mmCIF file of C-alpha atoms and ligand atoms in Angstrom:
data_model
loop_
_atom_site.group_PDB
_atom_site.id
_atom_site.type_symbol
_atom_site.label_atom_id
_atom_site.label_comp_id
_atom_site.label_asym_id
_atom_site.label_seq_id
_atom_site.Cartn_x
_atom_site.Cartn_y
_atom_site.Cartn_z
ATOM 1 C CA MET A 1 1.322 -6.822 -15.820
ATOM 2 C CA ILE A 2 -1.644 -8.080 -13.686
ATOM 3 C CA ASP A 3 -0.471 -8.647 -10.522
ATOM 4 C CA ILE A 4 -3.989 -10.929 -9.101
ATOM 5 C CA HIS A 5 -3.067 -10.745 -5.443
ATOM 6 C CA ALA A 6 -1.943 -7.603 -3.565
ATOM 7 C CA HIS A 7 -2.094 -5.738 0.589
ATOM 8 C CA TYR A 8 -1.514 -2.240 -0.843
ATOM 9 C CA ASP A 9 -3.957 -2.007 2.407
ATOM 10 C CA ASP A 10 -0.754 -2.774 4.640
ATOM 11 C CA ASN A 11 0.437 -0.586 7.081
ATOM 12 C CA ALA A 12 4.162 -1.037 4.775
ATOM 13 C CA PHE A 13 2.932 1.281 2.388
ATOM 14 C CA ASP A 14 1.482 3.948 4.493
ATOM 15 C CA SER A 15 4.276 6.346 4.027
ATOM 16 C CA ASP A 16 4.155 6.011 0.048
ATOM 17 C CA ARG A 17 0.524 4.276 -0.904
ATOM 18 C CA TYR A 18 -1.261 6.361 -3.186
ATOM 19 C CA GLU A 19 2.123 7.877 -5.127
ATOM 20 C CA LEU A 20 3.593 4.569 -5.305
ATOM 21 C CA LEU A 21 0.205 3.159 -7.001
ATOM 22 C CA GLU A 22 0.488 5.522 -9.627
ATOM 23 C CA GLU A 23 3.644 4.950 -9.890
ATOM 24 C CA LEU A 24 2.884 1.406 -11.504
ATOM 25 C CA PHE A 25 0.100 2.088 -13.868
ATOM 26 C CA THR A 26 2.164 4.984 -15.195
ATOM 27 C CA SER A 27 5.250 3.588 -15.149
ATOM 28 C CA LYS A 28 6.128 -0.006 -14.048
ATOM 29 C CA GLY A 29 4.489 -1.889 -17.131
ATOM 30 C CA VAL A 30 1.612 -2.233 -14.452
ATOM 31 C CA LYS A 31 -1.618 -2.634 -16.216
ATOM 32 C CA ALA A 32 -4.525 -3.946 -13.015
ATOM 33 C CA ILE A 33 -4.221 -4.893 -9.619
ATOM 34 C CA ILE A 34 -6.745 -7.418 -7.403
ATOM 35 C CA ASN A 35 -6.930 -5.869 -3.286
ATOM 36 C CA ALA A 36 -7.573 -8.596 -1.263
ATOM 37 C CA GLY A 37 -9.932 -8.229 1.657
ATOM 38 C CA CYS A 38 -8.648 -9.979 5.064
ATOM 39 C CA ASN A 39 -11.484 -9.457 7.237
ATOM 40 C CA LEU A 40 -14.140 -5.981 6.778
ATOM 41 C CA GLU A 41 -12.060 -3.037 7.574
ATOM 42 C CA SER A 42 -9.146 -4.252 4.923
ATOM 43 C CA SER A 43 -12.204 -5.625 2.333
ATOM 44 C CA LEU A 44 -13.735 -1.583 3.126
ATOM 45 C CA GLN A 45 -9.913 -0.268 2.523
ATOM 46 C CA SER A 46 -9.773 -2.617 -0.977
ATOM 47 C CA VAL A 47 -12.658 -1.424 -2.177
ATOM 48 C CA LYS A 48 -11.810 2.156 -1.464
ATOM 49 C CA LEU A 49 -8.720 1.788 -3.245
ATOM 50 C CA ALA A 50 -10.470 0.571 -6.660
ATOM 51 C CA GLU A 51 -12.828 3.778 -6.411
ATOM 52 C CA LYS A 52 -9.478 5.564 -6.177
ATOM 53 C CA PHE A 53 -7.580 3.952 -9.381
ATOM 54 C CA ASP A 54 -9.091 2.705 -12.287
ATOM 55 C CA GLY A 55 -6.679 -0.066 -12.300
ATOM 56 C CA VAL A 56 -6.537 -1.465 -8.726
ATOM 57 C CA TYR A 57 -9.998 -3.674 -8.552
ATOM 58 C CA ALA A 58 -10.909 -5.377 -4.684
ATOM 59 C CA ALA A 59 -11.712 -8.767 -3.679
ATOM 60 C CA VAL A 60 -13.627 -8.702 -0.031
ATOM 61 C CA GLY A 61 -14.202 -11.897 2.347
ATOM 62 C CA TYR A 62 -12.427 -13.251 5.318
ATOM 63 C CA HIS A 63 -8.924 -14.729 5.692
ATOM 64 C CA PRO A 64 -9.042 -17.711 7.475
ATOM 65 C CA GLN A 65 -6.239 -15.853 10.218
ATOM 66 C CA GLU A 66 -8.953 -13.653 11.224
ATOM 67 C CA VAL A 67 -12.158 -16.151 11.501
ATOM 68 C CA ASP A 68 -11.891 -14.124 15.508
ATOM 69 C CA LEU A 69 -13.098 -10.894 13.371
ATOM 70 C CA PHE A 70 -15.924 -12.343 11.782
ATOM 71 C CA ASN A 71 -19.858 -11.463 13.004
ATOM 72 C CA GLU A 72 -22.829 -11.871 11.318
ATOM 73 C CA LYS A 73 -23.100 -8.681 10.816
ATOM 74 C CA ASP A 74 -19.924 -7.321 9.471
ATOM 75 C CA PHE A 75 -20.663 -10.632 6.728
ATOM 76 C CA GLU A 76 -23.571 -8.514 5.733
ATOM 77 C CA THR A 77 -21.812 -5.742 5.311
ATOM 78 C CA ILE A 78 -19.115 -8.182 3.026
ATOM 79 C CA LYS A 79 -22.386 -9.358 1.170
ATOM 80 C CA ALA A 80 -23.662 -6.070 0.418
ATOM 81 C CA LEU A 81 -19.834 -5.091 -1.524
ATOM 82 C CA LEU A 82 -19.878 -7.840 -3.879
ATOM 83 C CA SER A 83 -22.746 -5.361 -5.710
ATOM 84 C CA HIS A 84 -20.405 -2.411 -5.991
ATOM 85 C CA PRO A 85 -18.552 -2.499 -9.457
ATOM 86 C CA LYS A 86 -15.105 -2.352 -8.664
ATOM 87 C CA VAL A 87 -15.236 -5.351 -6.561
ATOM 88 C CA ILE A 88 -14.514 -8.826 -8.538
ATOM 89 C CA ALA A 89 -14.109 -11.981 -6.205
ATOM 90 C CA ILE A 90 -14.684 -13.350 -2.672
ATOM 91 C CA GLY A 91 -11.677 -13.176 -1.239
ATOM 92 C CA GLU A 92 -8.846 -14.239 0.276
ATOM 93 C CA ILE A 93 -10.592 -17.332 1.359
ATOM 94 C CA GLY A 94 -9.097 -20.726 3.119
ATOM 95 C CA LEU A 95 -8.075 -22.452 5.859
ATOM 96 C CA ASP A 96 -4.196 -21.693 7.130
ATOM 97 C CA TYR A 97 -2.617 -24.290 10.072
ATOM 98 C CA HIS A 98 0.086 -22.486 10.021
ATOM 99 C CA TRP A 99 -0.430 -19.660 12.260
ATOM 100 C CA VAL A 100 -3.172 -20.991 14.181
ATOM 101 C CA SER A 101 -4.053 -24.738 13.857
ATOM 102 C CA ASP A 102 -6.652 -25.117 17.225
ATOM 103 C CA ASN A 103 -9.487 -23.319 15.439
ATOM 104 C CA LYS A 104 -9.593 -25.581 12.339
ATOM 105 C CA GLU A 105 -13.239 -25.976 12.353
ATOM 106 C CA GLN A 106 -14.043 -22.304 13.024
ATOM 107 C CA GLN A 107 -11.989 -21.574 10.213
ATOM 108 C CA LYS A 108 -13.652 -24.638 8.131
ATOM 109 C CA ALA A 109 -17.389 -23.032 9.104
ATOM 110 C CA LEU A 110 -15.943 -19.798 7.254
ATOM 111 C CA PHE A 111 -14.404 -21.079 4.520
ATOM 112 C CA ARG A 112 -17.610 -23.059 3.554
ATOM 113 C CA LYS A 113 -19.757 -19.984 4.209
ATOM 114 C CA GLN A 114 -18.098 -18.066 1.164
ATOM 115 C CA LEU A 115 -17.701 -20.769 -0.819
ATOM 116 C CA GLU A 116 -21.418 -21.009 0.111
ATOM 117 C CA LEU A 117 -21.528 -16.971 -0.989
ATOM 118 C CA ALA A 118 -19.464 -17.607 -4.658
ATOM 119 C CA VAL A 119 -21.997 -19.810 -5.760
ATOM 120 C CA GLU A 120 -24.888 -17.601 -4.498
ATOM 121 C CA THR A 121 -22.899 -14.843 -6.259
ATOM 122 C CA ASP A 122 -21.800 -16.094 -9.579
ATOM 123 C CA MET A 123 -18.254 -14.400 -8.093
ATOM 124 C CA PRO A 124 -14.408 -16.224 -8.078
ATOM 125 C CA VAL A 125 -12.589 -17.133 -5.095
ATOM 126 C CA ILE A 126 -9.107 -16.639 -4.244
ATOM 127 C CA ILE A 127 -8.021 -19.373 -1.583
ATOM 128 C CA HIS A 128 -5.318 -19.286 0.655
ATOM 129 C CA GLU A 129 -4.331 -22.880 1.571
ATOM 130 C CA ARG A 130 -1.461 -23.728 4.332
ATOM 131 C CA ASP A 131 -0.407 -26.742 5.617
ATOM 132 C CA CYS A 132 -3.879 -27.956 5.223
ATOM 133 C CA VAL A 133 -4.189 -29.171 1.426
ATOM 134 C CA ALA A 134 -6.429 -32.016 2.668
ATOM 135 C CA ASP A 135 -8.821 -29.857 4.521
ATOM 136 C CA CYS A 136 -8.553 -27.575 1.700
ATOM 137 C CA LEU A 137 -8.866 -29.681 -0.818
ATOM 138 C CA GLU A 138 -12.122 -31.163 0.358
ATOM 139 C CA ILE A 139 -14.208 -28.613 1.177
ATOM 140 C CA VAL A 140 -13.300 -27.113 -1.825
ATOM 141 C CA LEU A 141 -14.411 -29.988 -3.819
ATOM 142 C CA ASP A 142 -17.253 -29.794 -2.767
ATOM 143 C CA TYR A 143 -18.606 -26.368 -4.518
ATOM 144 C CA ASN A 144 -18.856 -25.658 -8.293
ATOM 145 C CA VAL A 145 -17.374 -22.749 -8.184
ATOM 146 C CA ARG A 146 -14.225 -21.008 -10.557
ATOM 147 C CA GLY A 147 -11.587 -19.325 -8.882
ATOM 148 C CA VAL A 148 -7.587 -19.525 -7.849
ATOM 149 C CA PHE A 149 -5.273 -20.731 -5.430
ATOM 150 C CA HIS A 150 -3.246 -18.223 -4.249
ATOM 151 C CA ALA A 151 0.825 -18.450 -3.917
ATOM 152 C CA PHE A 152 0.351 -21.757 -4.521
ATOM 153 C CA SER A 153 3.161 -23.562 -2.924
ATOM 154 C CA GLY A 154 1.578 -27.353 -3.209
ATOM 155 C CA SER A 155 3.217 -30.413 -5.749
ATOM 156 C CA LYS A 156 2.210 -31.674 -8.494
ATOM 157 C CA GLU A 157 -0.359 -34.407 -7.696
ATOM 158 C CA THR A 158 -1.846 -31.202 -5.525
ATOM 159 C CA ALA A 159 -1.628 -29.316 -8.845
ATOM 160 C CA LYS A 160 -3.182 -31.519 -11.089
ATOM 161 C CA ILE A 161 -6.844 -32.643 -8.934
ATOM 162 C CA LEU A 162 -7.170 -29.172 -9.248
ATOM 163 C CA LEU A 163 -6.975 -27.946 -12.227
ATOM 164 C CA ASP A 164 -8.393 -31.212 -13.562
ATOM 165 C CA ARG A 165 -11.687 -29.031 -11.452
ATOM 166 C CA GLY A 166 -10.917 -25.845 -13.483
ATOM 167 C CA TRP A 167 -8.894 -24.391 -10.887
ATOM 168 C CA TYR A 168 -6.359 -21.360 -11.774
ATOM 169 C CA ILE A 169 -3.242 -21.625 -9.923
ATOM 170 C CA SER A 170 -1.408 -18.322 -8.957
ATOM 171 C CA PHE A 171 2.581 -18.010 -8.723
ATOM 172 C CA PRO A 172 4.323 -14.896 -6.442
ATOM 173 C CA GLY A 173 8.116 -14.817 -5.877
ATOM 174 C CA THR A 174 8.396 -17.588 -4.401
ATOM 175 C CA VAL A 175 8.913 -19.353 -7.341
ATOM 176 C CA THR A 176 12.083 -17.289 -8.189
ATOM 177 C CA PHE A 177 13.470 -18.611 -4.883
ATOM 178 C CA LYS A 178 16.469 -20.704 -4.430
ATOM 179 C CA ASN A 179 14.950 -23.288 -2.282
ATOM 180 C CA ALA A 180 11.698 -23.199 -4.843
ATOM 181 C CA LYS A 181 10.895 -26.714 -5.868
ATOM 182 C CA HIS A 182 7.171 -27.222 -6.130
ATOM 183 C CA PRO A 183 6.910 -23.598 -7.324
ATOM 184 C CA VAL A 184 9.398 -24.407 -9.490
ATOM 185 C CA GLU A 185 8.418 -27.427 -11.392
ATOM 186 C CA ASN A 186 4.218 -26.168 -10.876
ATOM 187 C CA ALA A 187 5.467 -23.156 -12.698
ATOM 188 C CA VAL A 188 6.384 -25.351 -16.115
ATOM 189 C CA PHE A 189 3.260 -27.790 -15.298
ATOM 190 C CA VAL A 190 0.270 -25.298 -15.286
ATOM 191 C CA PRO A 191 -1.266 -25.617 -18.673
ATOM 192 C CA GLU A 192 -1.381 -22.226 -20.387
ATOM 193 C CA ASP A 193 -4.491 -21.418 -20.118
ATOM 194 C CA ARG A 194 -4.611 -21.459 -16.182
ATOM 195 C CA ILE A 195 -1.767 -20.200 -15.408
ATOM 196 C CA LEU A 196 -1.192 -16.147 -13.310
ATOM 197 C CA THR A 197 1.165 -14.212 -11.262
ATOM 198 C CA GLU A 198 1.173 -12.375 -8.633
ATOM 199 C CA THR A 199 3.170 -10.265 -5.451
ATOM 200 C CA ASP A 200 1.270 -11.040 -2.282
ATOM 201 C CA SER A 201 2.791 -7.375 -1.162
ATOM 202 C CA PRO A 202 4.035 -6.581 0.647
ATOM 203 C CA TYR A 203 5.965 -10.201 0.805
ATOM 204 C CA LEU A 204 7.137 -12.578 -1.041
ATOM 205 C CA THR A 205 9.128 -10.066 -3.261
ATOM 206 C CA ALA A 206 10.785 -11.893 -5.664
ATOM 207 C CA HIS A 207 14.930 -12.421 -5.612
ATOM 208 C CA PRO A 208 17.108 -10.606 -6.116
ATOM 209 C CA PHE A 209 15.395 -7.997 -4.198
ATOM 210 C CA ARG A 210 13.982 -10.783 -1.498
ATOM 211 C CA GLY A 211 13.183 -9.194 1.763
ATOM 212 C CA LYS A 212 12.431 -5.696 0.453
ATOM 213 C CA ARG A 213 9.024 -4.261 0.600
ATOM 214 C CA ASN A 214 7.167 -5.863 -2.370
ATOM 215 C CA ASP A 215 4.827 -4.106 -5.264
ATOM 216 C CA SER A 216 3.961 -4.782 -7.868
ATOM 217 C CA GLY A 217 6.655 -3.705 -10.597
ATOM 218 C CA TYR A 218 8.837 -6.513 -8.710
ATOM 219 C CA MET A 219 6.676 -8.840 -9.958
ATOM 220 C CA ARG A 220 8.800 -8.844 -13.801
ATOM 221 C CA TYR A 221 11.586 -11.182 -12.008
ATOM 222 C CA THR A 222 8.577 -13.260 -10.948
ATOM 223 C CA ILE A 223 7.171 -13.170 -15.046
ATOM 224 C CA GLU A 224 11.064 -13.691 -16.244
ATOM 225 C CA LYS A 225 11.732 -16.833 -14.226
ATOM 226 C CA ILE A 226 8.491 -18.577 -14.847
ATOM 227 C CA ALA A 227 8.829 -17.453 -18.797
ATOM 228 C CA GLU A 228 12.501 -18.944 -19.204
ATOM 229 C CA LEU A 229 10.865 -21.888 -17.277
ATOM 230 C CA ARG A 230 8.628 -22.538 -20.182
ATOM 231 C CA GLY A 231 10.842 -21.734 -22.527
ATOM 232 C CA ILE A 232 8.604 -18.782 -23.972
ATOM 233 C CA SER A 233 9.659 -14.685 -24.330
ATOM 234 C CA PHE A 234 8.363 -12.800 -20.950
ATOM 235 C CA GLU A 235 5.446 -10.905 -23.653
ATOM 236 C CA GLU A 236 3.969 -14.262 -24.532
ATOM 237 C CA LEU A 237 3.817 -14.682 -20.876
ATOM 238 C CA GLU A 238 2.830 -11.379 -19.778
ATOM 239 C CA ARG A 239 -0.444 -11.533 -21.921
ATOM 240 C CA ILE A 240 -1.294 -15.229 -21.324
ATOM 241 C CA THR A 241 -1.785 -14.534 -17.170
ATOM 242 C CA GLU A 242 -2.907 -11.273 -18.352
ATOM 243 C CA ASP A 243 -6.035 -12.924 -20.445
ATOM 244 C CA ASN A 244 -5.771 -15.792 -18.152
ATOM 245 C CA ALA A 245 -6.851 -12.773 -15.386
ATOM 246 C CA LYS A 246 -9.237 -11.068 -17.569
ATOM 247 C CA ARG A 247 -11.041 -14.085 -18.568
ATOM 248 C CA LEU A 248 -11.303 -15.537 -14.939
ATOM 249 C CA PHE A 249 -12.435 -12.202 -13.050
ATOM 250 C CA ARG A 250 -14.174 -10.618 -16.014
ATOM 251 C CA LEU A 251 -11.752 -7.621 -15.991
HETATM 252 NI NI1 NI B 301 -2.542 -12.474 0.368
#
Protein backbone atom coordinates (compact mmCIF):
# COMPACT_ATOMS: atom_id res chain seq x y z
CA MET A 1 0.00 0.00 0.00
CA ILE A 2 1.12 3.56 -0.66
CA ASP A 3 -0.25 6.21 1.70
CA ILE A 4 -0.10 9.45 -0.25
CA HIS A 5 -0.92 11.73 2.68
CA ALA A 6 0.06 11.55 6.33
CA HIS A 7 1.46 13.69 9.14
CA TYR A 8 3.91 11.60 11.14
CA ASP A 9 5.55 14.79 12.42
CA ASP A 10 2.34 15.39 14.44
CA ASN A 11 2.57 15.37 18.26
CA ALA A 12 0.27 12.35 18.29
CA PHE A 13 3.29 10.27 17.27
CA ASP A 14 5.80 11.70 19.74
CA SER A 15 5.87 8.59 21.92
CA ASP A 16 6.47 5.97 19.20
CA ARG A 17 7.10 7.66 15.82
CA TYR A 18 10.17 5.69 14.68
CA GLU A 19 9.04 2.33 16.07
CA LEU A 20 5.66 2.75 14.42
CA LEU A 21 7.09 3.67 11.00
CA GLU A 22 9.50 0.75 11.22
CA GLU A 23 6.61 -1.59 11.99
CA LEU A 24 4.44 -0.20 9.18
CA PHE A 25 7.15 -0.88 6.61
CA THR A 26 8.23 -4.26 7.93
CA SER A 27 4.96 -5.90 8.94
CA LYS A 28 1.89 -3.87 7.96
CA GLY A 29 2.16 -3.98 4.19
CA VAL A 30 3.03 -0.30 3.74
CA LYS A 31 5.45 0.36 0.86
CA ALA A 32 5.60 4.13 0.85
CA ILE A 33 4.23 7.14 2.72
CA ILE A 34 4.15 10.77 1.68
CA ASN A 35 4.48 13.02 4.71
CA ALA A 36 2.94 16.42 4.02
CA GLY A 37 4.31 19.67 5.37
CA CYS A 38 2.02 22.43 6.68
CA ASN A 39 4.58 25.16 7.37
CA LEU A 40 8.37 25.46 7.38
CA GLU A 41 8.82 23.51 10.61
CA SER A 42 6.70 20.52 9.56
CA SER A 43 8.20 20.60 6.07
CA LEU A 44 11.65 20.27 7.62
CA GLN A 45 10.36 17.48 9.87
CA SER A 46 8.93 15.71 6.82
CA VAL A 47 12.31 15.85 5.10
CA LYS A 48 13.97 14.52 8.24
CA LEU A 49 11.60 11.53 8.30
CA ALA A 50 12.22 10.98 4.59
CA GLU A 51 15.96 10.91 5.23
CA LYS A 52 15.53 8.37 8.01
CA PHE A 53 13.18 5.96 6.23
CA ASP A 54 13.55 4.71 2.64
CA GLY A 55 9.78 4.44 2.30
CA VAL A 56 8.99 7.97 3.47
CA TYR A 57 8.83 10.82 0.97
CA ALA A 58 8.22 14.46 1.78
CA ALA A 59 5.91 17.15 0.47
CA VAL A 60 6.74 20.70 1.51
CA GLY A 61 4.67 23.84 1.66
CA TYR A 62 2.18 25.96 3.58
CA HIS A 63 -1.24 24.69 4.58
CA PRO A 64 -3.88 27.45 4.25
CA GLN A 65 -4.50 27.46 8.02
CA GLU A 66 -0.84 28.34 8.51
CA VAL A 67 -1.00 31.46 6.38
CA ASP A 68 -0.09 33.69 9.36
CA LEU A 69 3.27 31.92 9.65
CA PHE A 70 4.25 32.73 6.09
CA ASN A 71 7.27 34.91 5.42
CA GLU A 72 9.53 35.31 2.40
CA LYS A 73 12.65 34.08 4.15
CA ASP A 74 11.06 30.78 5.18
CA PHE A 75 9.56 30.45 1.72
CA GLU A 76 13.06 30.58 0.25
CA THR A 77 13.98 27.67 2.51
CA ILE A 78 10.90 25.73 1.31
CA LYS A 79 11.97 26.41 -2.28
CA ALA A 80 15.46 25.14 -1.56
CA LEU A 81 14.01 21.92 -0.10
CA LEU A 82 12.46 21.13 -3.49
CA SER A 83 15.81 20.03 -4.85
CA HIS A 84 16.18 17.41 -2.09
CA PRO A 85 15.93 13.93 -3.68
CA LYS A 86 13.20 12.77 -1.25
CA VAL A 87 11.00 15.85 -1.69
CA ILE A 88 8.49 14.82 -4.33
CA ALA A 89 5.64 17.34 -4.11
CA ILE A 90 4.48 20.76 -2.95
CA GLY A 91 1.86 20.34 -0.25
CA GLU A 92 -0.29 20.51 1.40
CA ILE A 93 -1.52 23.74 -0.13
CA GLY A 94 -4.98 25.11 -0.81
CA LEU A 95 -7.84 26.94 0.87
CA ASP A 96 -9.77 26.28 4.07
CA TYR A 97 -12.80 28.40 4.95
CA HIS A 98 -14.06 25.96 7.58
CA TRP A 99 -11.79 26.98 10.43
CA VAL A 100 -10.67 30.38 9.21
CA SER A 101 -12.60 32.50 6.75
CA ASP A 102 -11.60 36.05 7.65
CA ASN A 103 -8.33 35.78 5.75
CA LYS A 104 -9.56 34.56 2.37
CA GLU A 105 -7.46 37.00 0.38
CA GLN A 106 -4.23 36.03 2.15
CA GLN A 107 -5.04 32.34 1.69
CA LYS A 108 -5.69 32.84 -2.02
CA ALA A 109 -2.47 34.78 -2.53
CA LEU A 110 -0.43 32.11 -0.76
CA PHE A 111 -2.15 29.37 -2.73
CA ARG A 112 -1.35 31.09 -6.03
CA LYS A 113 2.24 31.65 -5.01
CA GLN A 114 2.71 27.94 -4.33
CA LEU A 115 0.96 26.91 -7.56
CA GLU A 116 3.30 29.23 -9.45
CA LEU A 117 6.20 27.52 -7.74
CA ALA A 118 4.83 24.16 -8.89
CA VAL A 119 4.68 25.40 -12.48
CA GLU A 120 8.24 26.76 -12.27
CA THR A 121 9.67 23.59 -10.75
CA ASP A 122 7.42 21.04 -12.51
CA MET A 123 6.48 19.49 -9.16
CA PRO A 124 3.11 17.85 -8.45
CA VAL A 125 0.90 19.47 -5.82
CA ILE A 126 -1.21 18.11 -2.97
CA ILE A 127 -4.37 20.16 -2.53
CA HIS A 128 -6.36 20.75 0.65
CA GLU A 129 -9.85 22.15 0.07
CA ARG A 130 -12.47 22.65 2.75
CA ASP A 131 -15.74 24.59 2.40
CA CYS A 132 -14.42 26.67 -0.49
CA VAL A 133 -14.84 24.57 -3.61
CA ALA A 134 -15.77 27.42 -5.98
CA ASP A 135 -12.82 29.63 -5.02
CA CYS A 136 -10.48 26.65 -5.03
CA LEU A 137 -11.51 25.56 -8.53
CA GLU A 138 -11.28 29.10 -9.85
CA ILE A 139 -7.66 29.31 -8.75
CA VAL A 140 -6.54 25.77 -9.52
CA LEU A 141 -7.90 25.83 -13.07
CA ASP A 142 -5.74 28.88 -13.84
CA TYR A 143 -2.60 26.76 -13.64
CA ASN A 144 -1.23 24.00 -15.76
CA VAL A 145 -0.11 21.78 -12.90
CA ARG A 146 -0.58 18.13 -12.03
CA GLY A 147 -1.53 16.84 -8.65
CA VAL A 148 -4.09 15.42 -6.30
CA PHE A 149 -7.02 16.67 -4.26
CA HIS A 150 -6.39 14.99 -0.93
CA ALA A 151 -9.23 13.76 1.34
CA PHE A 152 -11.60 14.72 -1.42
CA SER A 153 -15.15 15.25 -0.15
CA GLY A 154 -16.62 17.23 -3.06
CA SER A 155 -19.50 16.28 -5.30
CA LYS A 156 -19.37 14.09 -8.36
CA GLU A 157 -19.77 17.22 -10.50
CA THR A 158 -16.68 18.79 -8.96
CA ALA A 159 -14.80 15.51 -9.34
CA LYS A 160 -15.67 15.49 -13.03
CA ILE A 161 -14.31 19.01 -13.58
CA LEU A 162 -11.04 18.04 -11.89
CA LEU A 163 -10.72 14.71 -13.69
CA ASP A 164 -11.26 16.42 -17.03
CA ARG A 165 -8.27 18.61 -16.21
CA GLY A 166 -6.04 15.66 -15.34
CA TRP A 167 -6.26 15.79 -11.54
CA TYR A 168 -6.01 12.74 -9.30
CA ILE A 169 -8.43 12.21 -6.42
CA SER A 170 -7.49 10.69 -3.08
CA PHE A 171 -9.70 9.00 -0.51
CA PRO A 172 -9.05 8.66 3.22
CA GLY A 173 -10.95 6.60 5.82
CA THR A 174 -14.06 8.78 5.48
CA VAL A 175 -15.21 6.57 2.60
CA THR A 176 -15.82 3.84 5.20
CA PHE A 177 -17.99 6.03 7.46
CA LYS A 178 -21.66 5.20 7.73
CA ASN A 179 -22.76 8.70 6.67
CA ALA A 180 -20.38 8.89 3.69
CA LYS A 181 -22.28 9.98 0.60
CA HIS A 182 -20.00 11.90 -1.77
CA PRO A 183 -16.91 9.80 -1.02
CA VAL A 184 -18.83 6.59 -1.72
CA GLU A 185 -20.21 7.97 -5.00
CA ASN A 186 -16.81 9.25 -6.08
CA ALA A 187 -14.96 6.11 -5.04
CA VAL A 188 -16.88 4.37 -7.82
CA PHE A 189 -16.88 7.30 -10.26
CA VAL A 190 -13.15 8.16 -10.34
CA PRO A 191 -11.45 6.23 -13.17
CA GLU A 192 -8.84 3.58 -12.55
CA ASP A 193 -5.90 5.73 -13.59
CA ARG A 194 -6.69 8.62 -11.20
CA ILE A 195 -7.63 7.07 -7.88
CA LEU A 196 -5.38 7.27 -4.83
CA THR A 197 -5.72 6.39 -1.15
CA GLU A 198 -4.36 8.01 1.97
CA THR A 199 -4.81 8.12 5.73
CA ASP A 200 -4.26 11.79 6.68
CA SER A 201 -2.81 10.22 9.84
CA PRO A 202 -3.29 10.87 12.71
CA TYR A 203 -6.81 11.90 11.58
CA LEU A 204 -9.74 10.32 9.70
CA THR A 205 -9.27 6.72 10.81
CA ALA A 206 -11.35 4.21 8.88
CA HIS A 207 -14.30 2.33 10.36
CA PRO A 208 -14.26 0.28 12.64
CA PHE A 209 -11.43 2.28 14.26
CA ARG A 210 -12.93 5.73 13.73
CA GLY A 211 -11.81 8.13 16.47
CA LYS A 212 -8.64 6.19 17.26
CA ARG A 213 -5.24 7.58 16.25
CA ASN A 214 -4.73 6.78 12.59
CA ASP A 215 -1.68 5.23 10.95
CA SER A 216 -0.96 3.92 7.47
CA GLY A 217 -1.74 0.35 8.53
CA TYR A 218 -5.43 1.25 8.80
CA MET A 219 -5.48 2.19 5.13
CA ARG A 220 -6.29 -1.44 4.37
CA TYR A 221 -9.88 -0.81 5.52
CA THR A 222 -10.17 2.08 3.09
CA ILE A 223 -8.78 0.02 0.20
CA GLU A 224 -11.01 -2.90 1.17
CA LYS A 225 -14.11 -0.68 1.15
CA ILE A 226 -13.33 1.01 -2.20
CA ALA A 227 -12.44 -2.33 -3.80
CA GLU A 228 -15.77 -3.72 -2.63
CA LEU A 229 -17.62 -0.68 -4.02
CA ARG A 230 -15.84 -1.08 -7.38
CA GLY A 231 -16.35 -4.83 -7.45
CA ILE A 232 -12.65 -5.69 -7.64
CA SER A 233 -10.24 -7.44 -5.28
CA PHE A 234 -8.19 -5.76 -2.57
CA GLU A 235 -4.99 -6.72 -4.40
CA GLU A 236 -6.23 -5.22 -7.66
CA LEU A 237 -7.07 -1.86 -6.10
CA GLU A 238 -3.85 -1.91 -4.12
CA ARG A 239 -1.90 -2.37 -7.36
CA ILE A 240 -3.91 0.35 -9.15
CA THR A 241 -3.38 2.93 -6.38
CA GLU A 242 0.32 2.08 -6.08
CA ASP A 243 0.82 2.49 -9.83
CA ASN A 244 -1.00 5.82 -9.77
CA ALA A 245 1.04 7.13 -6.82
CA LYS A 246 4.30 6.10 -8.49
CA ARG A 247 3.29 7.79 -11.75
CA LEU A 248 2.05 11.06 -10.22
CA PHE A 249 4.89 11.51 -7.74
CA ARG A 250 7.62 9.82 -9.81
CA LEU A 251 8.47 7.54 -6.90
NI1 LIG B 1 -3.28 16.69 5.78
